[in-house]
PDB file of C-alpha atoms and ligand atoms in Angstrom:
ATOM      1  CA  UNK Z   1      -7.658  -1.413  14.646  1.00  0.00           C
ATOM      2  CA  UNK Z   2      -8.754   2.275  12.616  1.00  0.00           C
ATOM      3  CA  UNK Z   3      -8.430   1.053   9.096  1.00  0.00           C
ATOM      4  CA  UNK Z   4      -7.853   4.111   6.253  1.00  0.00           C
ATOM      5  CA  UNK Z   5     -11.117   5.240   5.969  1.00  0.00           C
ATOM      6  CA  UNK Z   6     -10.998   5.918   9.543  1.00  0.00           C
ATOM      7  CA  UNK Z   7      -7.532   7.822  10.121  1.00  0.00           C
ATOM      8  CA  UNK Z   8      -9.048   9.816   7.108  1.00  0.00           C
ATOM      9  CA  UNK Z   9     -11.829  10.529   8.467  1.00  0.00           C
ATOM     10  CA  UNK Z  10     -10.222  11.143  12.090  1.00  0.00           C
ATOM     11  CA  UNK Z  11      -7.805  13.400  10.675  1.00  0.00           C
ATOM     12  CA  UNK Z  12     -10.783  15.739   8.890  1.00  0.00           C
ATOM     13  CA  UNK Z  13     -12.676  15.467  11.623  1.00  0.00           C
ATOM     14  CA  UNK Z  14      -9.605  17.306  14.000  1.00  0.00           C
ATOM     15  CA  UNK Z  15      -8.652  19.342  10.842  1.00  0.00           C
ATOM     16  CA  UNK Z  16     -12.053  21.192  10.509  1.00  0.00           C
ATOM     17  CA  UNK Z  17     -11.928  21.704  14.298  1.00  0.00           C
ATOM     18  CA  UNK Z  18      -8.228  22.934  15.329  1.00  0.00           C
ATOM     19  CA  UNK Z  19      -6.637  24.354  12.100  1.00  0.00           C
ATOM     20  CA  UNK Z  20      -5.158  27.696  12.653  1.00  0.00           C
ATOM     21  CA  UNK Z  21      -5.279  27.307  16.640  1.00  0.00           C
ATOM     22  CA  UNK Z  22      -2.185  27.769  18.800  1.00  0.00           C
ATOM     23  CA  UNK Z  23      -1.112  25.021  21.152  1.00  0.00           C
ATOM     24  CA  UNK Z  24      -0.717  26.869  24.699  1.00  0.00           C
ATOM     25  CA  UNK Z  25       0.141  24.330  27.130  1.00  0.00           C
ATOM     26  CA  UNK Z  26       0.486  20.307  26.754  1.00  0.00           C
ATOM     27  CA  UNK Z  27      -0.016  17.364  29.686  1.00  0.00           C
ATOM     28  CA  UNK Z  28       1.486  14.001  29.176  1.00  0.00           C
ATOM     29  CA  UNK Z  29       1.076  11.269  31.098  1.00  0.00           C
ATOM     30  CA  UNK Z  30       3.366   9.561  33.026  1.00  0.00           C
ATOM     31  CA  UNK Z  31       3.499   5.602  30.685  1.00  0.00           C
ATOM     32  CA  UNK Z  32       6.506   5.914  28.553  1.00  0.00           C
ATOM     33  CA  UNK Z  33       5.531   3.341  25.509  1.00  0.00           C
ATOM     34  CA  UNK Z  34       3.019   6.140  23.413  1.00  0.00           C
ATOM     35  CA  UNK Z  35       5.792   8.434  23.233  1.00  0.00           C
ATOM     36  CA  UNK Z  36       8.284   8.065  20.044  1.00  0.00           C
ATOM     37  CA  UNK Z  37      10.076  11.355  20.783  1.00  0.00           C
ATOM     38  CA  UNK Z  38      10.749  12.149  24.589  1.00  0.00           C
ATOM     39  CA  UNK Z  39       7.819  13.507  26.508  1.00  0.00           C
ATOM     40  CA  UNK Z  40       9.800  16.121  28.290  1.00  0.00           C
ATOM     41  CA  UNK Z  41      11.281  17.441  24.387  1.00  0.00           C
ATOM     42  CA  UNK Z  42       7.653  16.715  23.406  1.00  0.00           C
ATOM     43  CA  UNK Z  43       6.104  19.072  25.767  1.00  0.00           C
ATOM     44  CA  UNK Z  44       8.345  21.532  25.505  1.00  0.00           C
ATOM     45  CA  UNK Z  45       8.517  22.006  21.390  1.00  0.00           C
ATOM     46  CA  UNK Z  46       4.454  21.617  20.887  1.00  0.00           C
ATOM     47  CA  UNK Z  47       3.870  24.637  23.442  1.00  0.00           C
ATOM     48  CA  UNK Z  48       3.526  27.840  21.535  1.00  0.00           C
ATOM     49  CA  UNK Z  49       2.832  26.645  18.382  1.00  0.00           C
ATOM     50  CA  UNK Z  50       0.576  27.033  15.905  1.00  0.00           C
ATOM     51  CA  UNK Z  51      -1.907  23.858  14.099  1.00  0.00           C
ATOM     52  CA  UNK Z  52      -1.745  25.103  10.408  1.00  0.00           C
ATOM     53  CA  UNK Z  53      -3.241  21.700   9.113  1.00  0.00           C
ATOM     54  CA  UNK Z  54      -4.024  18.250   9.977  1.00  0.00           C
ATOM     55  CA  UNK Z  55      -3.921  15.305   7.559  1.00  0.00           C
ATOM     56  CA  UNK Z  56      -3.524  11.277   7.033  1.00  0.00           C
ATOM     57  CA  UNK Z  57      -0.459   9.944   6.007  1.00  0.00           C
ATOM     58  CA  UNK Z  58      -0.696   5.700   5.159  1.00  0.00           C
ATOM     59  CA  UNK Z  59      -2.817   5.068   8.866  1.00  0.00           C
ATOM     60  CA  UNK Z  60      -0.903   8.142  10.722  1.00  0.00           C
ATOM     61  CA  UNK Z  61      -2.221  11.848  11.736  1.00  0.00           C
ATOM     62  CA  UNK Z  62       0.094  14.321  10.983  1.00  0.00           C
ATOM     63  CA  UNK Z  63      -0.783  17.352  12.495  1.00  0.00           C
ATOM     64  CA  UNK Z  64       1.320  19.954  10.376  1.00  0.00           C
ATOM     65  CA  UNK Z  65       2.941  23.041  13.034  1.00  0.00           C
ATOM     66  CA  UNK Z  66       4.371  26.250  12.700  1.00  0.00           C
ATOM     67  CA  UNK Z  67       8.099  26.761  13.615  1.00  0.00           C
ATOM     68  CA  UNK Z  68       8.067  28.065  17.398  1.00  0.00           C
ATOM     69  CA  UNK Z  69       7.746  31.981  16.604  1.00  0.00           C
ATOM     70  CA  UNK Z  70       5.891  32.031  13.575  1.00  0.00           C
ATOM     71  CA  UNK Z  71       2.007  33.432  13.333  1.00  0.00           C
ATOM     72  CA  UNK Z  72      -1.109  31.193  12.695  1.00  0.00           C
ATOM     73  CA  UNK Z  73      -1.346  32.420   9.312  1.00  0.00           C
ATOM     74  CA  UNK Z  74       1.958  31.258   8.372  1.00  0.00           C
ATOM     75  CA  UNK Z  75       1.754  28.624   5.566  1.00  0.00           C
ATOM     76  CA  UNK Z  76       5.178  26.730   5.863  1.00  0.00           C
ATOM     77  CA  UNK Z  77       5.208  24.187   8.209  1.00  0.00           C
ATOM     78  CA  UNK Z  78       8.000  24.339  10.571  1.00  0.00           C
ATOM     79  CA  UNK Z  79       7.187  20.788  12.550  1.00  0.00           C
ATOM     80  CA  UNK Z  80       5.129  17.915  12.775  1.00  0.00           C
ATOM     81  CA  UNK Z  81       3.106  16.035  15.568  1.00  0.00           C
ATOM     82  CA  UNK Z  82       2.796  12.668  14.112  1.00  0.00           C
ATOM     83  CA  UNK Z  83       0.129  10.976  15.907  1.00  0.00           C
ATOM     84  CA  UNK Z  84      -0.515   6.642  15.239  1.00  0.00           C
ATOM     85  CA  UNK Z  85      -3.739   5.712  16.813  1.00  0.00           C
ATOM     86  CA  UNK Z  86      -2.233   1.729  17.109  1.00  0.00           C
ATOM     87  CA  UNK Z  87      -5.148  -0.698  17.929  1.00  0.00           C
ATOM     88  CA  UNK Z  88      -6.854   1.651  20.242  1.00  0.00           C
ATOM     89  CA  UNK Z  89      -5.951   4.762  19.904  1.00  0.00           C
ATOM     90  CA  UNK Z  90      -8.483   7.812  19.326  1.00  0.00           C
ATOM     91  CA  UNK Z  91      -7.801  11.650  18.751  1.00  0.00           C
ATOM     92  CA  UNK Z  92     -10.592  14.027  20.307  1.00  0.00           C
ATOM     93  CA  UNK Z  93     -11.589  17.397  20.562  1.00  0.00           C
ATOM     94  CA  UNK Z  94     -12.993  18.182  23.511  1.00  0.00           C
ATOM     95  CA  UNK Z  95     -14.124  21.218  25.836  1.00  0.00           C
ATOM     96  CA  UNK Z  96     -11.870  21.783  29.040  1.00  0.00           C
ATOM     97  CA  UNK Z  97     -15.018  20.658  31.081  1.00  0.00           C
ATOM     98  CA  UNK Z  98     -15.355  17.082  29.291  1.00  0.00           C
ATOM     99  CA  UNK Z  99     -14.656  14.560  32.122  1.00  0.00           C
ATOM    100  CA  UNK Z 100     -10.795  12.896  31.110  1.00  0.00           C
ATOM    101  CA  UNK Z 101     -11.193   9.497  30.136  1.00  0.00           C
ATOM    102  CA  UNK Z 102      -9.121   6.666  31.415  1.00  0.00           C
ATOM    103  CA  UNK Z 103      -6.229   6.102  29.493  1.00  0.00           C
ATOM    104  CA  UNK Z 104      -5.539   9.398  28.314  1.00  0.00           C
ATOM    105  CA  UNK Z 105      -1.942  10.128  27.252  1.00  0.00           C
ATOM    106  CA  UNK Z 106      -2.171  13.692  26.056  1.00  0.00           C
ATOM    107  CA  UNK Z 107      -4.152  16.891  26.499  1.00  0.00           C
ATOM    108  CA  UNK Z 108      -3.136  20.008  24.402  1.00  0.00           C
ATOM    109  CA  UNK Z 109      -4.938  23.179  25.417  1.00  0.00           C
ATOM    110  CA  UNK Z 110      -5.485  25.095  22.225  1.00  0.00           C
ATOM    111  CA  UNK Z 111      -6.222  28.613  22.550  1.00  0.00           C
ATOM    112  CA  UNK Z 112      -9.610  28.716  21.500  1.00  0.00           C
ATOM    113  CA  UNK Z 113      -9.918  26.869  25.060  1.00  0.00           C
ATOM    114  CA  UNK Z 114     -10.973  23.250  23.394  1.00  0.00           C
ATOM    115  CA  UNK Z 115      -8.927  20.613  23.782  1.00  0.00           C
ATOM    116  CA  UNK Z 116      -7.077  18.106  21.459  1.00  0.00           C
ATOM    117  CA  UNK Z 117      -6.695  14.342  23.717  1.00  0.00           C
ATOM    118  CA  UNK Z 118      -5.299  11.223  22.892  1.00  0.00           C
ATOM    119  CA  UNK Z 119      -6.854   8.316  24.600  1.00  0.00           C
ATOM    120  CA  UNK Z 120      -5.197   4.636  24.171  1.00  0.00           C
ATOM    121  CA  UNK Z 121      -6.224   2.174  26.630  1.00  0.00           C
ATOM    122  CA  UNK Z 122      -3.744  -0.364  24.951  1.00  0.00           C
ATOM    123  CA  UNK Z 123      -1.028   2.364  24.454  1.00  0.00           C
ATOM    124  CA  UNK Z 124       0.062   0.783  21.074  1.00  0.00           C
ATOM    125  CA  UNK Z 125      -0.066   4.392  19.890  1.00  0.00           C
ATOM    126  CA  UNK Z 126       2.779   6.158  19.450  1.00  0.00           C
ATOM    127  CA  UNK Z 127       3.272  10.413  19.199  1.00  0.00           C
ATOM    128  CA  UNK Z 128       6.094  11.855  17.268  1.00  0.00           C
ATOM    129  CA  UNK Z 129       7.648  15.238  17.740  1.00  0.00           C
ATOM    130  CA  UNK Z 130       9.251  16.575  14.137  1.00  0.00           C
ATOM    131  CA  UNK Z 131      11.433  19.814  13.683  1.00  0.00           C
ATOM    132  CA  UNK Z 132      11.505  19.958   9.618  1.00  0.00           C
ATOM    133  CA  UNK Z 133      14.753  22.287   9.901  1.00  0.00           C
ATOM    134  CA  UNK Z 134      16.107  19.227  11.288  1.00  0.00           C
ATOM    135  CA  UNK Z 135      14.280  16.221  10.227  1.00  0.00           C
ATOM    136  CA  UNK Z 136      12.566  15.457   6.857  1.00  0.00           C
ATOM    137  CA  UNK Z 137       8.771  15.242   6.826  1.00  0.00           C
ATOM    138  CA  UNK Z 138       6.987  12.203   7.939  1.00  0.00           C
ATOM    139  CA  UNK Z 139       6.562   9.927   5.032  1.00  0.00           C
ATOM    140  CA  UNK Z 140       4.197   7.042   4.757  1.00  0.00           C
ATOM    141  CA  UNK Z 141       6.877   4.062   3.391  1.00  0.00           C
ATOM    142  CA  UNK Z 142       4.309   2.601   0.922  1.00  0.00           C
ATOM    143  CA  UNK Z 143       2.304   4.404  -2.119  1.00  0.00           C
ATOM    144  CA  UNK Z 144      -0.863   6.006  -1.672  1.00  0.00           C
ATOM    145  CA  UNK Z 145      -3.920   3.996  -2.679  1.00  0.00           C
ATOM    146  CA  UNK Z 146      -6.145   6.706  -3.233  1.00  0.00           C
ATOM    147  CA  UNK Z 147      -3.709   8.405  -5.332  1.00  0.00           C
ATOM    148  CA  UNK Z 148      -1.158   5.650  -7.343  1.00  0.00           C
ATOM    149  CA  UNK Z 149      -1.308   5.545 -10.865  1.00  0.00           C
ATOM    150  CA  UNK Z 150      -2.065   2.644 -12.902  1.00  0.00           C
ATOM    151  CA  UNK Z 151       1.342   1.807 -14.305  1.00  0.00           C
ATOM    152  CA  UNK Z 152       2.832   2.736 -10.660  1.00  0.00           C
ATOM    153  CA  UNK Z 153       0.057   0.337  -9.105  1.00  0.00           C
ATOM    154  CA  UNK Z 154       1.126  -2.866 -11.731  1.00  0.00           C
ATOM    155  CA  UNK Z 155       4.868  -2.141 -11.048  1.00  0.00           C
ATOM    156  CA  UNK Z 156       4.451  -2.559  -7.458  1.00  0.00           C
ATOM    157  CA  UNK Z 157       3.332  -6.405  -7.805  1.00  0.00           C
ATOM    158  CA  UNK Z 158       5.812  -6.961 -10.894  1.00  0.00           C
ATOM    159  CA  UNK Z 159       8.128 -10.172  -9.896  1.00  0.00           C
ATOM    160  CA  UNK Z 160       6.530 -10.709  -6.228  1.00  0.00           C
ATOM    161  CA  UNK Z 161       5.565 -13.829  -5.461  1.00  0.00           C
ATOM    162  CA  UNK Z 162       3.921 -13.315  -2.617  1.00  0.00           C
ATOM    163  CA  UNK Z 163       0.441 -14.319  -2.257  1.00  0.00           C
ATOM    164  CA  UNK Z 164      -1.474 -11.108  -4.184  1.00  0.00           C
ATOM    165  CA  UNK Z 165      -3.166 -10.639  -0.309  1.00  0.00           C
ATOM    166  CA  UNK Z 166      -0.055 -10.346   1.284  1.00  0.00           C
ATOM    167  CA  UNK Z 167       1.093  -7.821  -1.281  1.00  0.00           C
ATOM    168  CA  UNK Z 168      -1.474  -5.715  -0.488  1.00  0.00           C
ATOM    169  CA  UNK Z 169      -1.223  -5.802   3.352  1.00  0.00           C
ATOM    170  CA  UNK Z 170       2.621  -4.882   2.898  1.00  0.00           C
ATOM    171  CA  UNK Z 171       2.878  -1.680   4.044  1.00  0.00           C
ATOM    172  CA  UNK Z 172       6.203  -0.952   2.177  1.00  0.00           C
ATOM    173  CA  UNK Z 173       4.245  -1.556  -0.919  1.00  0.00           C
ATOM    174  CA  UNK Z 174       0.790   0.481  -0.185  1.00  0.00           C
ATOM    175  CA  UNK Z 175       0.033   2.464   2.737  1.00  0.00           C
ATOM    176  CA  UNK Z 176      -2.861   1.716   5.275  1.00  0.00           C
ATOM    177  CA  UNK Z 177      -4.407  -1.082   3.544  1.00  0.00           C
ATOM    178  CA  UNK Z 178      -6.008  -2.852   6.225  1.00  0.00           C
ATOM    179  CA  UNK Z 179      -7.134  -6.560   6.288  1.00  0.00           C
ATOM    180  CA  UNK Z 180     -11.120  -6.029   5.620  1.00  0.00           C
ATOM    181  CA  UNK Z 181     -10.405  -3.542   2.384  1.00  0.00           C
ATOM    182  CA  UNK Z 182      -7.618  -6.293   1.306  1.00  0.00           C
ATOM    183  CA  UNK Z 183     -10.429  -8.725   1.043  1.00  0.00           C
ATOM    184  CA  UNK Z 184     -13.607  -6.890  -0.407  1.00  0.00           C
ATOM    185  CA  UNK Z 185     -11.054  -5.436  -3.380  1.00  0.00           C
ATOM    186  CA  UNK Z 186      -9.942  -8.691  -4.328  1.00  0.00           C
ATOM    187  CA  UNK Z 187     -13.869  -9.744  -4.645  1.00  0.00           C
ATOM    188  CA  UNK Z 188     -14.666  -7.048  -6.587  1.00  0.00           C
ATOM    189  CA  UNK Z 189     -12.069  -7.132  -9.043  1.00  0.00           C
ATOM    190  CA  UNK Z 190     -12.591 -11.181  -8.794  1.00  0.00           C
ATOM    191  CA  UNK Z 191      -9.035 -12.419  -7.828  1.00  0.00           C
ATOM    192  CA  UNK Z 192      -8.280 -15.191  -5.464  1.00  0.00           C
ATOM    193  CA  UNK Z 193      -6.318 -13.934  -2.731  1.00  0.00           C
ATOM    194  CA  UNK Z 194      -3.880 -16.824  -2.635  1.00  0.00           C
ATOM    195  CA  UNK Z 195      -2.645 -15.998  -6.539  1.00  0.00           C
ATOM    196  CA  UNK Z 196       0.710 -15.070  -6.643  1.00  0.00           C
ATOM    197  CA  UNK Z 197       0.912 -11.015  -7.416  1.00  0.00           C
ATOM    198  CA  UNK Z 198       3.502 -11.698 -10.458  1.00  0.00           C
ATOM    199  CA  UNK Z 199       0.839 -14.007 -11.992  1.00  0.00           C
ATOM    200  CA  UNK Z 200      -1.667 -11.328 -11.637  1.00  0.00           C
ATOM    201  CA  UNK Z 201      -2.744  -9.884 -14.789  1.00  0.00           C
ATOM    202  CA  UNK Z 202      -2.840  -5.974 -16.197  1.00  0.00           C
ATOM    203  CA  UNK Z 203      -5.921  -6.090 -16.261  1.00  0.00           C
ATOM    204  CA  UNK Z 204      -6.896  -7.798 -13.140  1.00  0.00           C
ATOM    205  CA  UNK Z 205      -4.375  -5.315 -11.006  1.00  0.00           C
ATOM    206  CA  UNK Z 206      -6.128  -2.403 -13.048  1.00  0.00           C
ATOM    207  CA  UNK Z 207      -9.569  -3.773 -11.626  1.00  0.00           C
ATOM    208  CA  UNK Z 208      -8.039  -4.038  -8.470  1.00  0.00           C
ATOM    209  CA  UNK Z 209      -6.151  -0.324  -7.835  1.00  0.00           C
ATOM    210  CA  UNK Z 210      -9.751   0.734  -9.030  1.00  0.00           C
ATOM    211  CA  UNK Z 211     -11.986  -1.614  -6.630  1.00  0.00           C
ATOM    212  CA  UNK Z 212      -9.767  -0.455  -3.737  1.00  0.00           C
ATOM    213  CA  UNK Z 213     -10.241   3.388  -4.923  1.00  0.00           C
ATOM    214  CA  UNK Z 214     -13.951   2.990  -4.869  1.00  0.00           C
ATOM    215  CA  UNK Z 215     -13.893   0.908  -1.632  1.00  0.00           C
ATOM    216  CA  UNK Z 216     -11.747   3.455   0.178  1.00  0.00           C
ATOM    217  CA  UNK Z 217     -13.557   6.498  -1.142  1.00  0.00           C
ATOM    218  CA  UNK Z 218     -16.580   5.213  -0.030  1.00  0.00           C
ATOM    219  CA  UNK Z 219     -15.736   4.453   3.431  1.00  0.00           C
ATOM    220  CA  UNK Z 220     -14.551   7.473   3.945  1.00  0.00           C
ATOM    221  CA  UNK Z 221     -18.033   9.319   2.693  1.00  0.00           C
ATOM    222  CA  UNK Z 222     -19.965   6.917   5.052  1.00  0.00           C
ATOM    223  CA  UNK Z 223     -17.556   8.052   7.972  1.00  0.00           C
ATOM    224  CA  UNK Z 224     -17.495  11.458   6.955  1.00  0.00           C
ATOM    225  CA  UNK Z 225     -21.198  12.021   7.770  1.00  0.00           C
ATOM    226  CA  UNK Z 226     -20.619  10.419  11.575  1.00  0.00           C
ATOM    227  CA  UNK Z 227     -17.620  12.499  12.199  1.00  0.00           C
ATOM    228  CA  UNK Z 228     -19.256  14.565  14.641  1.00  0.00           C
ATOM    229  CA  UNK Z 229     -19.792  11.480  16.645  1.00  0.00           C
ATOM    230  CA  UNK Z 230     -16.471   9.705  16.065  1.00  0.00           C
ATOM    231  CA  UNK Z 231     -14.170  13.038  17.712  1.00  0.00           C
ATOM    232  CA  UNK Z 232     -16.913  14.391  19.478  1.00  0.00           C
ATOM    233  CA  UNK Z 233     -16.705  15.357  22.926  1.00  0.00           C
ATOM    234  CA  UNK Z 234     -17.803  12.239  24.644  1.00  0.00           C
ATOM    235  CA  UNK Z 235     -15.448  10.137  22.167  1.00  0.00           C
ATOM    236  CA  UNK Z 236     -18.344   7.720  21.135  1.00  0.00           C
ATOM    237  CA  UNK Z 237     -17.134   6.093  18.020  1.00  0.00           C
ATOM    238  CA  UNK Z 238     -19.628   6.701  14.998  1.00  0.00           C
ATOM    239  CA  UNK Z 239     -17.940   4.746  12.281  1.00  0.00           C
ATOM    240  CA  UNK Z 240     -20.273   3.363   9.620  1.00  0.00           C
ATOM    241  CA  UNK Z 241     -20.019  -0.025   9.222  1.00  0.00           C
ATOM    242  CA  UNK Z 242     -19.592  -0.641   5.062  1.00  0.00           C
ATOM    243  CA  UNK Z 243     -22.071  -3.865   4.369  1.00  0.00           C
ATOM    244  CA  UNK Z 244     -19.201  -6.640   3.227  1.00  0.00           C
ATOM    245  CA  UNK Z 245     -19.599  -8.622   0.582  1.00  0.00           C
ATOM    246  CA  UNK Z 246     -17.149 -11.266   1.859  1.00  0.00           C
ATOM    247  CA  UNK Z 247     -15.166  -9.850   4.996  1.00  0.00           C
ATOM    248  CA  UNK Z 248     -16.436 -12.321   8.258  1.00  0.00           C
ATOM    249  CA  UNK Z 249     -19.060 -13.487   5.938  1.00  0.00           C
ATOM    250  CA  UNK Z 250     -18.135 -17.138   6.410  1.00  0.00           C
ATOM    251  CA  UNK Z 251     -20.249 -19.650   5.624  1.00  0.00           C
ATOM    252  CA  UNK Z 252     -22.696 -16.940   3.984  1.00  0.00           C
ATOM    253  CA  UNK Z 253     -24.141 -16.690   0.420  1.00  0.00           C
ATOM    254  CA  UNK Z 254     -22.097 -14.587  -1.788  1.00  0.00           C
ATOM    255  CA  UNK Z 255     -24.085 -11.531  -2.437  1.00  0.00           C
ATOM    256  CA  UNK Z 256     -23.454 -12.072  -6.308  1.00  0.00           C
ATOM    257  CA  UNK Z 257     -23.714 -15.620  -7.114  1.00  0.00           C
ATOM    258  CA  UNK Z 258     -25.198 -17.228  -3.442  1.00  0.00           C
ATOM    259  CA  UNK Z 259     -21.626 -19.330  -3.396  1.00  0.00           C
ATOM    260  CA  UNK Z 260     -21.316 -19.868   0.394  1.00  0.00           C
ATOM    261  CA  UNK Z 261     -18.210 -17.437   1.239  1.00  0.00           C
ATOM    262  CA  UNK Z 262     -14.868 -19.520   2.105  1.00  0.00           C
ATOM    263  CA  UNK Z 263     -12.465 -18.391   4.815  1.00  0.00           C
ATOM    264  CA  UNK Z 264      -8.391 -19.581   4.621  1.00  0.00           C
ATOM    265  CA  UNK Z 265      -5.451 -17.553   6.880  1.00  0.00           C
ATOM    266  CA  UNK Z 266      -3.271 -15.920   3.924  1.00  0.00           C
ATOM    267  CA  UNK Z 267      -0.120 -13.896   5.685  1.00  0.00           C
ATOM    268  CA  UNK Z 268      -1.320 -15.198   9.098  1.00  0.00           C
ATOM    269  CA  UNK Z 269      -5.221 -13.042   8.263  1.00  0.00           C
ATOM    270  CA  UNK Z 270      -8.151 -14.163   8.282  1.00  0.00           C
ATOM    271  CA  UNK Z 271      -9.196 -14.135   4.649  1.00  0.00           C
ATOM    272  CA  UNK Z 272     -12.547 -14.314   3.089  1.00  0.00           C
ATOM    273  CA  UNK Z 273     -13.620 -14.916  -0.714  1.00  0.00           C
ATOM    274  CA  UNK Z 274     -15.786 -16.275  -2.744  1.00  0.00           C
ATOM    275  CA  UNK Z 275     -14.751 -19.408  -4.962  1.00  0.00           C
ATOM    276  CA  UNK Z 276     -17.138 -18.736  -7.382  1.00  0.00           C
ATOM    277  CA  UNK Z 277     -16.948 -15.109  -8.297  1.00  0.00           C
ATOM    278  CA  UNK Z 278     -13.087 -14.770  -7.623  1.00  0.00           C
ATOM    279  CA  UNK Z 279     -10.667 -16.871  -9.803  1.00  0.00           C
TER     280      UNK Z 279
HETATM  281 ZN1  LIG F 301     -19.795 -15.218  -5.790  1.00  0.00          ZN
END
């Protein structure tokens, strides 16, 4: 499943390759689950337009659109395609010549003649048609993790008492926090992930809005030098693996204190600390 660091890196990725291009004609396929808005409506309001950004929002794409008849250049965004890669989803930019993979939902032809596909074998990926003079913009329902404040961060945890790693998976809370960052920010700001998040000090849930920061921010550097492989023609995925320091390290010597790393199922996850360095 793309975690943050790769929608991020994803969305870049298509940004720096299809912003200010014009959508000329769209295929669909024929499987009705990716598609969120109608394929036929689909189809007919992407034609024409123009791509004047692409960005994340929580784990989505949201490729931002000019209204029908406006020019590239024009800044205000008129629609959005709203693209959720689900467990298998990928976005690519292709050449027209680039074989079609199996499994591909969607091919845009842009007018620079490249292609933008989606490709889901498990079609848990949805796509999302939105006119902004009639809908509101796509909105993420949790905060931003690279972005929340500190006294936002503490309020969202204030009176939960939920397990502090189930807080952080709830994506009404924080947006796109997948399992593996869940458990490497807890070890490095050194809380147990079964704590209950009202029990979890200021200064603890200060460590940990800035251990996620660093975490996510640096996943996103190591996939931004292999995004040339990860929407490259031939779709190869070129994520950089981050080196854990406790996610599936079962069993293995804590990297800080040689504790072997202990593995429990918090919120029905896997979920992997150290009961040494993590209290
Ligand atoms: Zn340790």
């Amino acid at each position: 499943m793309p975690e943050l660091p790769e929608v991020e890196t994803i969305a870049r990725g298509v940004d720096k390759r299809v912003r200010g291009d014009r959508i000329v004609e769209v295929w669909f396929s024929r499987h009705p689950q990716p598609f969120k808005t109608p394929r036929a409506r689909q189809a007919r309001e992407l034609a024409g337009r123009a791509i004047l950004a692409v960005h994340r929002t929580g784990k989505h794409i949201v490729c931002e659109l000019s209204s029908s008849d406006a020019k590239p250049d024009a800044d205000a965004s008129g629609a959005q395609w709203i693209v959720h890669l689900g467990m298998t989803g990928r976005l690519l930019v292709t050449t027209p010549e680039t074989p079609v993979a199996p499994h591909t939902h969607a091919r845009l032809t842009l007018a620079s003649g490249r292609e933008l596909r989606f490709v889901d074998p498990r079609r848990f990926g949805r796509l999302e048609f939105r006119d902004l003079h009639h809908a509101a913009a796509f909105g993420a329902p949790g905060d931003e993790p690279l972005t929340i404040g500190a006294d936002q961060f503490a309020a969202l945890f204030r009176g939960r008492r939920l397990y502090i790693k189930a807080a952080l998976l709830n994506q009404t809370l924080l947006a796109g926090v997948g399992n593996i960052y869940a458990d490497e920010s807890l070890f490095h700001a050194g809380i147990r992930p079964r704590r209950r998040a009202n029990r979890v000090a200021r200064a603890e849930l200060d460590r940990l809005r800035l251990a996620l920061r660093e975490i996510l921010t640096h996943a996103i550097r190591l996939g931004g030098s292999s995004v040339s492989d990860y929407v490259g023609a031939d779709g190869e995925r070129g994520f950089f693996q981050l080196e854990h320091c406790v996610y599936l390290r079962t069993g293995e010597p804590c990297r800080r204190c040689q504790t072997p790393i202990r593995r429990i199922v918090v919120a029905g996850r896997g979920t992997h600390f150290c009961p040494k360095c993590q209290r």
